[in-house]
Amino acid sequence: MLKELRIENFAIIDQLELTFRDGLTTFTGETGAGKSILLDAIEALMGGRAETAMIRADVERANLEAVFKIPSQHKEKLFQLLADQELLENKEEILFNREIRREGRNIARINGRVVTVAFMRELGSYLVDIHGQSEHLSLLTVRHHLNLLDRFADDQELLSHYQTIFQSVKNVRDELDDLRRAEQEAARQTDLLQYQIQEIEAAKLNPGEEEDLRGELRRLANAEKLASLAQNAYSLLEETSPDSPSISVMFADADKSIRTLAEIDHDLEQLATQSETINTQLADISMSLQDYIEQIEYNPKRLEQTETRLNLITTLKKKYGEDEAAVLTFAENAREKLEKISHVEERIQELEVQEKELLLKLSHAALALSEKRKLAAKAMGDQVESELSELKMAGGRFSVSITHKPNQDGIDIGDGNKVDFNSSGIDHTEFLIAPNPGEGLKPLVKIASGGETSRLMLALKNVLANADTIPTLIFDEIDQGIGGRVGAVVGEKLWQLGRSHQVLCVTHLPQLAAYGNQHFHVLKKILEGRTVTDVEKLDADRRQTELANMFGGESEANHAAAQEVLETASLFKQKQVPI
């Protein structure tokens, strides 16, 4: 549910803060006052379009913010989405923010952190359903009709069962396609895989081998230089001549003097210890150098072997992977492919039997799902027609067409009839309507007028209210194309819808506006030479005045009419059975 909305520098809105309740909220005001701007702001916050033209003149950015209460029916999904993005700051509310900059990119934030507009849109889809004047979303898009029917039918269990089998069929068919292609190329693939496996196995690679070989190569290629450097270091440390004693001899003398000093002056005991340690380390270094010199040998044959081995490893890496481990993994995968190819005919036969069994199960699941949809379609048609009658479309007919498309590669639904199928089942669904008595049923998307579509959409929303899990529904001028008498009925329907949802509605009809649990008046003002939109929450007296103005002006008759519609709405609400 939308709790708070804050708008800054958006279109002709300077600063605006609104707090909303549950139930039906109505917005009224003269044409051009800015009612639809409020809905545009909410739409932008839900990940809709946000253009620089929306920014108020002479400022650099617009800022939009909304606080939504997390609906219980979507808590698990929303918590998961937010947790995945490390955005789960509050388990009761979500903060949406959209900053539209004149220069630079727009910024979308959820709970104060930057997110993609696509992610904002995904979250918004669980919270708000906006129905604009020219886009009665689901109704005018045939591909959405089946989803609406499924929601009404409450057939999710059957649909999930069908989709599980459908996915199994798809997996089997995908594997069959791969195997049949592999069967056609089996001979070529077998020769290639066998060559690759043999080449890698013959190399007898060990992970990490290349690094060891490169170290050995460096030593072999530089044997003479290594021997010279090691011998020179050893000579300086150990070889003594009458003219030049060795470093070890000289430091031994120094060590002896330092230790004698320490015997006299105990303050030098630490220095004596350090000197003794260095003397010992010099002896260790000399021994290590002597061992190293003995190990160094110039071995041209081993040098050649090492270079050859490294060239082989480099060649295999170019063909099969970035290192020895990757090359070995390639060989393992090649063995698996070879094993698969060698048993491809046997596996194809197994999968063909499995496919046949799955298609039979899929047929049963599809027929069960289709049967439930047909029963629901009849009930939906009856309920929508009842709603239409109350909305002053008496005699109007509504039907849900469910058809099947023949396809010889489809699934058998009995009597040898094979039909097309997809992840939704075998049914092709479309809403049909006959607005006036005596007319035949025709596709809704082709014949419904604006006013008829508005009423039909409202009728469907009422019929689907229990199945519709989106908590906030927004209608922009749902009264388009209808008159005052129908407006009162639309008000009743919206108020009823508001018992299970939060409903926001922009209207020009006082008969409809009177049913709002909360009523906002949208108006334009001139402040310091500039036009701004303001929104006022109306108390009882001001509400009556607003409705009188909507009837035509502040006359006694219009005030009486306003009082009458308010009383009628109040009486209607009192008579309703509590939910």
Coordinates of C-alpha atoms in Angstrom, one line a residue:
M1 CA 0.0 0.0 0.0
L2 CA 1.2 3.5 -0.9
K3 CA 1.7 5.4 2.4
E4 CA 3.5 8.6 1.5
L5 CA 4.3 10.5 -1.7
R6 CA 6.7 13.4 -2.0
I7 CA 7.2 15.4 -5.2
E8 CA 9.7 18.2 -5.9
N9 CA 10.2 20.2 -9.1
F10 CA 8.2 17.8 -11.2
A11 CA 6.3 19.4 -14.1
I12 CA 4.3 22.3 -12.5
I13 CA 4.6 20.8 -9.0
D14 CA 7.0 22.7 -6.8
Q15 CA 6.8 20.9 -3.4
L16 CA 4.2 18.4 -2.4
E17 CA 3.8 15.8 0.3
L18 CA 0.8 13.5 0.6
T19 CA -0.2 10.8 3.0
F20 CA -2.6 8.1 1.9
R21 CA -5.0 5.7 3.7
D22 CA -6.3 2.4 2.5
G23 CA -9.6 2.1 0.7
L24 CA -10.8 4.5 -2.1
T25 CA -9.0 7.8 -2.5
T26 CA -10.4 10.2 -5.1
F27 CA -8.7 13.2 -6.9
T28 CA -10.7 15.9 -8.4
G29 CA -10.0 19.3 -10.0
E30 CA -10.3 21.2 -13.2
T31 CA -8.8 19.9 -16.4
G32 CA -5.1 20.8 -16.6
A33 CA -4.8 21.3 -12.8
G34 CA -2.3 18.5 -12.6
K35 CA -4.2 15.5 -11.5
S36 CA -2.5 13.2 -14.0
I37 CA 0.9 14.6 -13.1
L38 CA 0.5 12.9 -9.7
L39 CA 0.0 9.6 -11.5
D40 CA 2.9 10.3 -13.8
A41 CA 5.1 10.8 -10.7
I42 CA 4.0 7.4 -9.3
E43 CA 4.5 5.7 -12.6
A44 CA 8.1 7.2 -12.8
L45 CA 8.7 5.9 -9.3
M46 CA 7.6 2.4 -10.5
G47 CA 10.3 2.4 -13.2
G48 CA 8.3 4.1 -15.9
R49 CA 9.7 6.8 -18.3
A50 CA 11.4 9.8 -16.8
E51 CA 12.4 12.5 -19.2
T52 CA 14.0 15.9 -18.7
A53 CA 10.8 17.5 -20.0
M54 CA 9.3 16.5 -16.7
I55 CA 11.6 18.7 -14.7
R56 CA 10.2 22.0 -13.6
A57 CA 11.5 25.0 -15.5
D58 CA 14.6 26.8 -14.3
V59 CA 15.7 24.0 -12.0
E60 CA 18.3 21.3 -12.5
R61 CA 16.6 18.2 -11.1
A62 CA 13.3 16.8 -10.0
N63 CA 13.0 14.4 -7.1
L64 CA 10.3 11.8 -6.5
E65 CA 9.9 9.7 -3.4
A66 CA 7.3 7.2 -2.2
V67 CA 7.0 4.9 0.9
F68 CA 5.1 1.6 0.4
K69 CA 4.0 -0.8 3.1
I70 CA 5.1 -4.3 2.1
P71 CA 2.0 -6.4 1.3
S72 CA 1.7 -9.6 3.2
Q73 CA 0.9 -11.6 0.1
H74 CA 4.2 -10.7 -1.6
K75 CA 6.5 -10.5 1.5
E76 CA 8.4 -13.6 0.7
K77 CA 9.1 -12.6 -2.9
L78 CA 9.9 -9.0 -2.1
F79 CA 12.2 -10.0 0.8
Q80 CA 14.1 -12.3 -1.5
L81 CA 14.5 -9.6 -4.2
L82 CA 15.7 -7.0 -1.7
A83 CA 18.0 -9.4 0.1
D84 CA 19.6 -10.4 -3.2
Q85 CA 20.5 -6.8 -3.8
E86 CA 21.4 -6.2 -0.1
L87 CA 18.5 -3.8 0.2
L88 CA 16.5 -5.4 2.9
E89 CA 16.7 -2.5 5.4
N90 CA 13.1 -2.6 6.8
K91 CA 10.8 -5.5 6.8
E92 CA 7.7 -3.3 6.9
E93 CA 8.3 -0.6 4.3
I94 CA 10.1 0.0 1.0
L95 CA 11.4 3.5 0.1
F96 CA 11.4 4.3 -3.7
N97 CA 13.3 7.4 -4.9
R98 CA 13.8 8.7 -8.5
E99 CA 16.0 11.7 -9.3
I100 CA 15.6 13.2 -12.7
R101 CA 18.5 15.3 -13.8
R102 CA 18.5 17.9 -16.6
E103 CA 22.2 17.1 -17.2
G104 CA 23.3 13.5 -16.7
R105 CA 21.6 10.2 -16.1
N106 CA 18.5 9.7 -14.0
I107 CA 19.1 7.9 -10.7
A108 CA 16.8 5.2 -9.2
R109 CA 17.1 4.3 -5.5
I110 CA 15.5 1.7 -3.3
N111 CA 15.9 2.1 0.4
G112 CA 18.5 4.8 -0.2
R113 CA 20.8 2.8 -2.5
V114 CA 21.2 3.1 -6.3
V115 CA 19.5 0.4 -8.4
T116 CA 18.7 -0.2 -12.0
V117 CA 15.4 1.1 -13.4
A118 CA 14.6 -2.5 -14.4
F119 CA 14.9 -3.6 -10.8
M120 CA 12.8 -0.7 -9.6
R121 CA 10.2 -1.7 -12.2
E122 CA 10.3 -5.4 -11.1
L123 CA 9.6 -4.3 -7.5
G124 CA 6.9 -1.9 -8.5
S125 CA 5.1 -4.7 -10.4
Y126 CA 4.3 -6.3 -7.0
L127 CA 2.9 -3.1 -5.5
V128 CA 1.0 -0.9 -8.1
D129 CA -1.1 -1.5 -11.1
I130 CA -1.7 1.8 -13.1
H131 CA -4.5 2.0 -15.5
G132 CA -4.2 5.1 -17.7
Q133 CA -6.8 6.8 -19.9
S134 CA -5.7 5.0 -23.1
E135 CA -4.1 1.9 -21.7
H136 CA -6.4 -0.5 -19.9
L137 CA -3.4 -2.8 -19.6
S138 CA -4.5 -6.4 -19.6
L139 CA -7.7 -6.0 -21.4
L140 CA -6.4 -4.5 -24.6
T141 CA -3.6 -7.1 -24.9
V142 CA -4.9 -10.5 -26.0
R143 CA -1.8 -12.3 -24.7
H144 CA -2.8 -11.2 -21.1
H145 CA -6.3 -12.6 -21.3
L146 CA -5.2 -16.2 -20.4
N147 CA -3.4 -14.9 -17.3
L148 CA -6.5 -13.0 -16.2
L149 CA -8.6 -16.1 -16.7
D150 CA -6.1 -18.2 -14.7
R151 CA -6.2 -15.8 -11.8
F152 CA -10.0 -16.0 -11.8
A153 CA -9.9 -19.8 -12.0
D154 CA -7.4 -20.1 -9.2
D155 CA -5.8 -22.9 -11.2
Q156 CA -2.2 -22.4 -10.1
E157 CA -1.8 -25.9 -8.8
L158 CA -3.0 -27.5 -12.1
L159 CA -0.9 -25.0 -14.1
S160 CA 2.2 -25.7 -12.0
H161 CA 1.7 -29.5 -12.5
Y162 CA 1.3 -29.0 -16.2
Q163 CA 4.4 -26.8 -16.5
T164 CA 6.5 -29.3 -14.6
I165 CA 5.7 -32.0 -17.1
F166 CA 6.1 -29.5 -20.0
Q167 CA 9.6 -28.6 -18.8
S168 CA 10.4 -32.4 -18.7
V169 CA 9.1 -32.8 -22.3
K170 CA 11.2 -29.8 -23.4
N171 CA 14.3 -31.2 -21.7
V172 CA 13.8 -34.6 -23.3
R173 CA 13.2 -33.0 -26.8
D174 CA 16.3 -30.8 -26.4
E175 CA 18.4 -33.8 -25.6
L176 CA 16.9 -35.7 -28.5
D177 CA 17.7 -32.9 -30.9
D178 CA 21.3 -32.8 -29.7
L179 CA 21.7 -36.6 -29.9
R180 CA 20.2 -36.7 -33.4
R181 CA 22.5 -34.0 -34.6
A182 CA 25.4 -35.9 -32.9
E183 CA 24.3 -39.1 -34.6
Q184 CA 24.6 -37.5 -38.0
E185 CA 28.1 -36.3 -37.2
A186 CA 29.1 -39.3 -35.1
A187 CA 31.9 -40.6 -37.4
R188 CA 33.6 -37.2 -37.7
Q189 CA 33.1 -36.5 -34.0
T190 CA 34.4 -39.9 -32.9
D191 CA 37.7 -39.5 -34.9
L192 CA 38.2 -36.0 -33.6
L193 CA 37.5 -36.8 -30.0
Q194 CA 39.7 -40.0 -30.0
Y195 CA 42.6 -37.9 -31.5
Q196 CA 42.2 -35.2 -28.9
I197 CA 42.0 -37.7 -26.0
Q198 CA 45.0 -39.6 -27.2
E199 CA 47.1 -36.5 -27.7
I200 CA 46.4 -35.2 -24.2
E201 CA 46.8 -38.7 -22.6
A202 CA 50.1 -39.2 -24.4
A203 CA 51.5 -36.0 -22.9
K204 CA 50.9 -37.3 -19.3
L205 CA 50.4 -33.8 -17.9
N206 CA 50.7 -32.9 -14.3
P207 CA 49.1 -29.7 -12.9
G208 CA 51.8 -27.2 -12.0
E209 CA 54.4 -29.0 -14.2
E210 CA 54.9 -26.0 -16.5
E211 CA 56.0 -23.7 -13.7
D212 CA 58.5 -26.2 -12.5
L213 CA 59.9 -26.8 -16.0
R214 CA 60.3 -23.1 -16.6
G215 CA 62.3 -22.8 -13.4
E216 CA 64.5 -25.7 -14.4
L217 CA 65.0 -24.2 -17.9
R218 CA 66.2 -21.0 -16.4
R219 CA 68.8 -22.9 -14.3
L220 CA 70.0 -25.1 -17.2
A221 CA 70.2 -22.2 -19.7
N222 CA 72.3 -20.1 -17.2
A223 CA 74.4 -23.0 -15.6
E224 CA 77.8 -21.4 -16.3
K225 CA 76.7 -18.0 -15.0
L226 CA 75.1 -19.5 -11.9
A227 CA 78.3 -21.5 -11.2
S228 CA 80.5 -18.5 -11.6
L229 CA 78.3 -16.3 -9.3
A230 CA 78.0 -19.0 -6.6
Q231 CA 81.8 -19.7 -6.7
N232 CA 82.6 -16.0 -6.4
A233 CA 80.4 -15.7 -3.4
Y234 CA 81.9 -18.8 -1.8
S235 CA 85.4 -17.6 -2.4
L236 CA 84.8 -14.3 -0.8
L237 CA 83.3 -16.0 2.3
E238 CA 85.8 -18.8 2.7
E239 CA 89.0 -18.6 0.6
T240 CA 91.9 -17.0 2.5
S241 CA 95.2 -15.7 1.1
P242 CA 98.2 -14.1 2.9
D243 CA 97.2 -10.7 1.4
S244 CA 93.4 -11.0 1.7
P245 CA 91.7 -13.0 4.5
S246 CA 88.2 -14.3 3.8
I247 CA 85.0 -12.6 5.1
S248 CA 84.4 -15.5 7.5
V249 CA 87.9 -15.2 9.0
M250 CA 87.6 -11.5 9.3
F251 CA 84.2 -11.6 10.9
A252 CA 85.3 -14.4 13.2
D253 CA 88.0 -12.0 14.5
A254 CA 85.4 -9.3 14.9
D255 CA 83.0 -11.6 16.7
K256 CA 85.8 -12.7 19.1
S257 CA 86.6 -9.0 19.9
I258 CA 82.8 -8.2 20.4
R259 CA 82.3 -11.1 22.8
T260 CA 85.5 -10.1 24.8
L261 CA 84.0 -6.6 25.0
A262 CA 80.8 -8.0 26.3
E263 CA 82.6 -9.9 29.0
I264 CA 84.0 -6.6 30.3
D265 CA 81.0 -4.4 29.5
H266 CA 77.7 -6.3 30.1
D267 CA 75.8 -3.6 28.2
L268 CA 77.2 -5.1 25.0
E269 CA 75.8 -8.6 25.6
Q270 CA 73.0 -8.1 23.1
L271 CA 75.5 -7.0 20.5
A272 CA 77.6 -10.0 21.3
T273 CA 74.6 -12.3 20.7
Q274 CA 73.8 -10.6 17.3
S275 CA 77.5 -11.0 16.3
E276 CA 77.4 -14.7 17.2
T277 CA 74.2 -15.2 15.2
I278 CA 75.7 -13.5 12.1
N279 CA 78.8 -15.7 12.4
T280 CA 76.7 -18.8 12.5
Q281 CA 74.6 -17.6 9.5
L282 CA 77.8 -16.9 7.5
A283 CA 78.8 -20.5 8.1
D284 CA 75.3 -21.7 6.9
I285 CA 75.5 -19.6 3.8
S286 CA 78.9 -21.0 2.9
M287 CA 77.7 -24.6 3.3
S288 CA 74.6 -23.9 1.2
L289 CA 76.7 -22.3 -1.6
Q290 CA 79.0 -25.3 -1.5
D291 CA 76.1 -27.7 -1.9
Y292 CA 74.6 -25.5 -4.7
I293 CA 77.9 -25.5 -6.6
E294 CA 78.1 -29.2 -6.5
Q295 CA 74.6 -29.6 -7.9
I296 CA 75.1 -27.3 -10.9
E297 CA 75.9 -29.0 -14.1
Y298 CA 75.8 -28.0 -17.7
N299 CA 73.5 -30.6 -19.3
P300 CA 72.7 -29.7 -22.9
K301 CA 70.6 -32.9 -23.3
R302 CA 68.4 -32.1 -20.3
L303 CA 68.1 -28.5 -21.6
E304 CA 66.8 -29.8 -24.9
Q305 CA 64.3 -32.1 -23.2
T306 CA 63.0 -29.4 -21.0
E307 CA 62.5 -27.0 -24.0
T308 CA 60.7 -29.8 -26.0
R309 CA 58.4 -30.6 -23.0
L310 CA 57.5 -26.9 -22.6
N311 CA 56.8 -26.6 -26.3
L312 CA 54.4 -29.6 -26.1
I313 CA 52.6 -28.0 -23.1
T314 CA 52.3 -24.7 -24.9
T315 CA 50.8 -26.4 -27.9
L316 CA 48.3 -28.3 -25.9
K317 CA 47.3 -25.1 -24.0
K318 CA 46.7 -23.3 -27.3
K319 CA 44.3 -26.1 -28.4
Y320 CA 42.6 -27.1 -25.2
G321 CA 42.9 -24.7 -22.2
E322 CA 44.7 -22.0 -20.4
D323 CA 46.7 -24.3 -18.1
E324 CA 47.4 -28.0 -17.5
A325 CA 44.3 -28.5 -15.3
A326 CA 42.1 -27.0 -18.1
V327 CA 43.7 -29.3 -20.7
L328 CA 43.0 -32.3 -18.5
T329 CA 39.4 -31.2 -17.9
F330 CA 39.0 -30.9 -21.7
A331 CA 40.2 -34.5 -22.1
E332 CA 37.7 -35.7 -19.4
N333 CA 34.8 -33.8 -21.2
A334 CA 35.9 -35.3 -24.5
R335 CA 35.8 -38.8 -23.0
E336 CA 32.3 -38.1 -21.7
K337 CA 31.2 -36.9 -25.2
L338 CA 32.8 -40.0 -26.8
E339 CA 31.0 -42.2 -24.4
K340 CA 27.7 -40.4 -25.1
I341 CA 28.2 -40.8 -28.9
S342 CA 29.1 -44.4 -28.6
H343 CA 25.7 -45.0 -26.9
V344 CA 23.7 -42.4 -28.9
E345 CA 21.4 -44.8 -30.7
E346 CA 20.5 -46.6 -27.4
R347 CA 20.0 -43.3 -25.6
I348 CA 17.7 -42.0 -28.5
Q349 CA 15.5 -45.0 -28.1
E350 CA 15.3 -44.5 -24.4
L351 CA 14.4 -40.9 -24.8
E352 CA 11.8 -41.6 -27.5
V353 CA 10.0 -43.9 -25.1
Q354 CA 10.3 -41.3 -22.3
E355 CA 9.0 -38.6 -24.6
K356 CA 5.9 -40.7 -25.5
E357 CA 5.1 -41.3 -21.8
L358 CA 5.6 -37.7 -20.9
L359 CA 3.4 -36.5 -23.7
L360 CA 0.6 -38.8 -22.5
K361 CA 1.0 -37.3 -19.0
L362 CA 1.1 -33.8 -20.5
S363 CA -2.1 -34.4 -22.4
H364 CA -3.9 -35.5 -19.2
A365 CA -2.6 -32.4 -17.4
A366 CA -3.5 -30.1 -20.3
L367 CA -7.0 -31.4 -20.5
A368 CA -7.6 -31.1 -16.8
L369 CA -6.3 -27.5 -16.9
S370 CA -8.4 -26.7 -19.9
E371 CA -11.5 -28.1 -18.3
K372 CA -11.1 -25.9 -15.2
R373 CA -10.5 -22.9 -17.4
K374 CA -13.7 -23.6 -19.4
L375 CA -15.7 -23.8 -16.2
A376 CA -14.1 -20.6 -14.9
A377 CA -14.7 -18.9 -18.3
K378 CA -18.4 -19.5 -18.0
A379 CA -18.5 -18.2 -14.4
M380 CA -16.4 -15.2 -15.3
G381 CA -18.8 -14.4 -18.2
D382 CA -21.8 -14.6 -15.9
Q383 CA -20.2 -12.4 -13.2
V384 CA -18.9 -9.8 -15.7
E385 CA -22.3 -9.5 -17.4
S386 CA -23.9 -9.0 -13.9
E387 CA -21.4 -6.3 -13.2
L388 CA -22.0 -4.7 -16.6
S389 CA -25.7 -4.7 -16.0
E390 CA -25.1 -2.7 -12.8
L391 CA -22.8 -0.4 -14.7
K392 CA -25.7 0.5 -17.1
M393 CA -24.6 -1.8 -19.9
A394 CA -27.7 -4.0 -19.5
G395 CA -27.9 -6.5 -22.3
G396 CA -24.2 -6.4 -22.9
R397 CA -22.7 -9.8 -23.2
F398 CA -19.2 -11.0 -22.3
S399 CA -17.6 -14.3 -23.1
V400 CA -14.2 -15.9 -22.9
S401 CA -13.3 -17.7 -26.1
I402 CA -11.1 -20.8 -25.6
T403 CA -9.9 -22.5 -28.7
H404 CA -7.2 -25.0 -29.7
K405 CA -4.9 -24.8 -32.7
P406 CA -4.4 -28.1 -34.7
N407 CA -0.8 -29.2 -34.9
Q408 CA 0.4 -32.7 -36.1
D409 CA 3.5 -32.3 -33.9
G410 CA 1.3 -31.3 -30.9
I411 CA -0.2 -33.4 -28.1
D412 CA -3.2 -35.8 -28.5
I413 CA -6.3 -34.6 -26.8
G414 CA -8.5 -37.6 -27.9
D415 CA -9.9 -39.0 -31.1
G416 CA -6.5 -38.6 -32.7
N417 CA -6.7 -34.8 -32.6
K418 CA -3.4 -33.2 -32.0
V419 CA -3.2 -29.6 -30.9
D420 CA -0.5 -27.0 -30.4
F421 CA 0.8 -26.5 -26.8
N422 CA 3.2 -24.2 -25.0
S423 CA 4.2 -23.5 -21.4
S424 CA 0.7 -22.2 -20.6
G425 CA -1.2 -25.2 -21.9
I426 CA -3.2 -25.9 -25.1
D427 CA -5.7 -23.1 -24.7
H428 CA -5.8 -19.9 -26.9
T429 CA -7.9 -17.4 -25.0
E430 CA -9.5 -14.1 -26.0
F431 CA -12.2 -11.9 -24.4
L432 CA -15.3 -11.3 -26.5
I433 CA -17.9 -8.6 -26.0
A434 CA -21.3 -7.6 -27.4
P435 CA -21.9 -4.1 -25.9
N436 CA -25.4 -3.8 -27.1
P437 CA -28.3 -6.4 -27.3
G438 CA -28.6 -8.1 -30.6
E439 CA -25.0 -7.8 -31.6
G440 CA -22.8 -10.8 -32.0
L441 CA -19.8 -11.4 -29.7
K442 CA -16.6 -9.9 -31.2
P443 CA -13.1 -9.4 -30.0
L444 CA -12.9 -6.8 -27.2
V445 CA -9.8 -5.1 -28.6
K446 CA -11.6 -4.3 -31.8
I447 CA -15.0 -2.9 -30.8
A448 CA -15.1 -1.5 -27.3
S449 CA -15.3 2.3 -27.0
G450 CA -13.4 4.2 -24.4
G451 CA -16.3 4.4 -22.0
E452 CA -17.2 0.7 -22.6
T453 CA -13.6 -0.4 -22.0
S454 CA -13.5 1.6 -18.8
R455 CA -16.6 0.0 -17.5
L456 CA -15.6 -3.5 -18.7
M457 CA -12.2 -3.1 -17.0
L458 CA -13.8 -2.1 -13.8
A459 CA -16.3 -5.0 -14.0
L460 CA -13.4 -7.4 -14.5
K461 CA -11.4 -5.8 -11.7
N462 CA -14.3 -6.4 -9.4
V463 CA -14.8 -9.9 -10.5
L464 CA -11.0 -10.5 -10.2
A465 CA -10.7 -8.6 -6.9
N466 CA -10.0 -11.7 -4.7
A467 CA -7.5 -13.1 -7.2
D468 CA -5.7 -9.8 -7.8
T469 CA -2.7 -9.7 -5.4
I470 CA -1.5 -6.2 -6.4
P471 CA -2.3 -4.1 -3.4
T472 CA -2.6 -0.6 -5.0
L473 CA -4.7 0.0 -8.0
I474 CA -4.7 3.4 -9.8
F475 CA -7.3 4.5 -12.3
D476 CA -6.8 7.7 -14.3
E477 CA -10.3 9.0 -15.4
I478 CA -12.1 5.6 -15.4
D479 CA -15.2 7.7 -15.8
Q480 CA -14.1 8.7 -19.3
G481 CA -17.1 8.4 -21.7
I482 CA -19.7 7.7 -19.0
G483 CA -22.4 9.9 -17.4
G484 CA -23.5 10.9 -13.9
R485 CA -25.9 8.0 -13.3
V486 CA -23.3 5.4 -14.2
G487 CA -20.7 7.4 -12.2
A488 CA -22.5 6.6 -9.0
V489 CA -22.5 2.9 -9.8
V490 CA -18.8 3.2 -10.7
G491 CA -18.2 4.8 -7.3
E492 CA -19.9 1.9 -5.6
K493 CA -17.8 -0.5 -7.5
L494 CA -14.5 1.3 -6.7
W495 CA -15.4 1.6 -3.1
Q496 CA -16.1 -2.2 -3.0
L497 CA -12.8 -2.8 -4.7
G498 CA -11.2 -0.5 -2.0
R499 CA -12.3 -3.0 0.6
S500 CA -9.6 -5.4 -0.5
H501 CA -7.2 -3.0 -2.2
Q502 CA -6.0 0.5 -2.0
V503 CA -7.6 2.4 -4.9
L504 CA -6.6 5.8 -6.2
C505 CA -8.9 7.3 -8.8
V506 CA -8.8 10.6 -10.8
T507 CA -12.4 11.6 -11.7
H508 CA -14.5 14.4 -13.1
L509 CA -17.8 13.0 -11.8
P510 CA -19.1 14.2 -8.4
Q511 CA -21.3 11.1 -8.2
L512 CA -18.1 8.9 -8.2
A513 CA -16.0 11.3 -6.1
A514 CA -18.5 11.1 -3.3
Y515 CA -17.6 7.5 -2.6
G516 CA -14.0 8.2 -1.7
N517 CA -12.8 7.4 1.8
Q518 CA -10.2 10.2 1.2
H519 CA -10.7 13.1 -1.1
F520 CA -8.0 15.4 -2.6
H521 CA -8.6 18.5 -4.6
V522 CA -6.0 19.3 -7.2
L523 CA -5.7 23.0 -8.2
K524 CA -3.4 25.4 -10.0
K525 CA -2.1 28.6 -8.3
I526 CA -0.1 31.5 -9.4
L527 CA 2.8 32.2 -6.9
E528 CA 5.3 34.9 -7.7
G529 CA 4.4 34.9 -11.3
R530 CA 4.6 31.2 -11.7
T531 CA 2.0 28.4 -12.1
V532 CA 2.2 25.7 -9.5
T533 CA 0.0 22.7 -8.7
D534 CA -1.2 22.2 -5.2
V535 CA -3.2 19.4 -3.6
E536 CA -5.5 19.9 -0.7
K537 CA -7.0 17.2 1.5
L538 CA -10.7 18.1 1.9
D539 CA -12.6 18.0 5.1
A540 CA -16.4 17.4 5.1
D541 CA -17.4 21.1 4.4
R542 CA -14.8 21.7 1.8
R543 CA -15.7 18.4 0.2
Q544 CA -19.3 19.4 -0.3
T545 CA -18.2 22.7 -1.8
E546 CA -15.9 20.9 -4.2
L547 CA -18.7 18.5 -5.3
A548 CA -21.0 21.4 -5.7
N549 CA -18.5 23.1 -8.0
M550 CA -18.2 19.8 -10.0
F551 CA -22.0 19.9 -10.4
G552 CA -21.6 23.4 -12.0
G553 CA -20.9 26.0 -9.3
E554 CA -21.7 27.1 -5.8
S555 CA -25.5 27.5 -6.1
E556 CA -28.0 26.3 -3.6
A557 CA -29.2 23.6 -6.0
N558 CA -25.7 22.3 -6.6
H559 CA -24.9 22.2 -2.8
A560 CA -28.1 20.2 -2.4
A561 CA -27.0 17.8 -5.1
A562 CA -23.6 17.5 -3.5
Q563 CA -25.2 16.8 -0.1
E564 CA -27.4 14.2 -1.7
V565 CA -24.6 12.2 -3.4
L566 CA -22.6 12.3 -0.2
E567 CA -25.6 11.0 1.8
T568 CA -26.3 8.3 -0.8
A569 CA -22.6 7.2 -0.7
S570 CA -22.7 7.1 3.1
L571 CA -25.9 5.1 3.2
F572 CA -24.5 2.6 0.6
K573 CA -21.4 2.1 2.7
Q574 CA -23.4 1.6 5.9
K575 CA -25.4 -1.2 4.3
Q576 CA -22.4 -3.2 3.2
V577 CA -21.6 -6.4 5.2
P578 CA -18.2 -6.0 7.0
I579 CA -15.4 -8.0 5.4

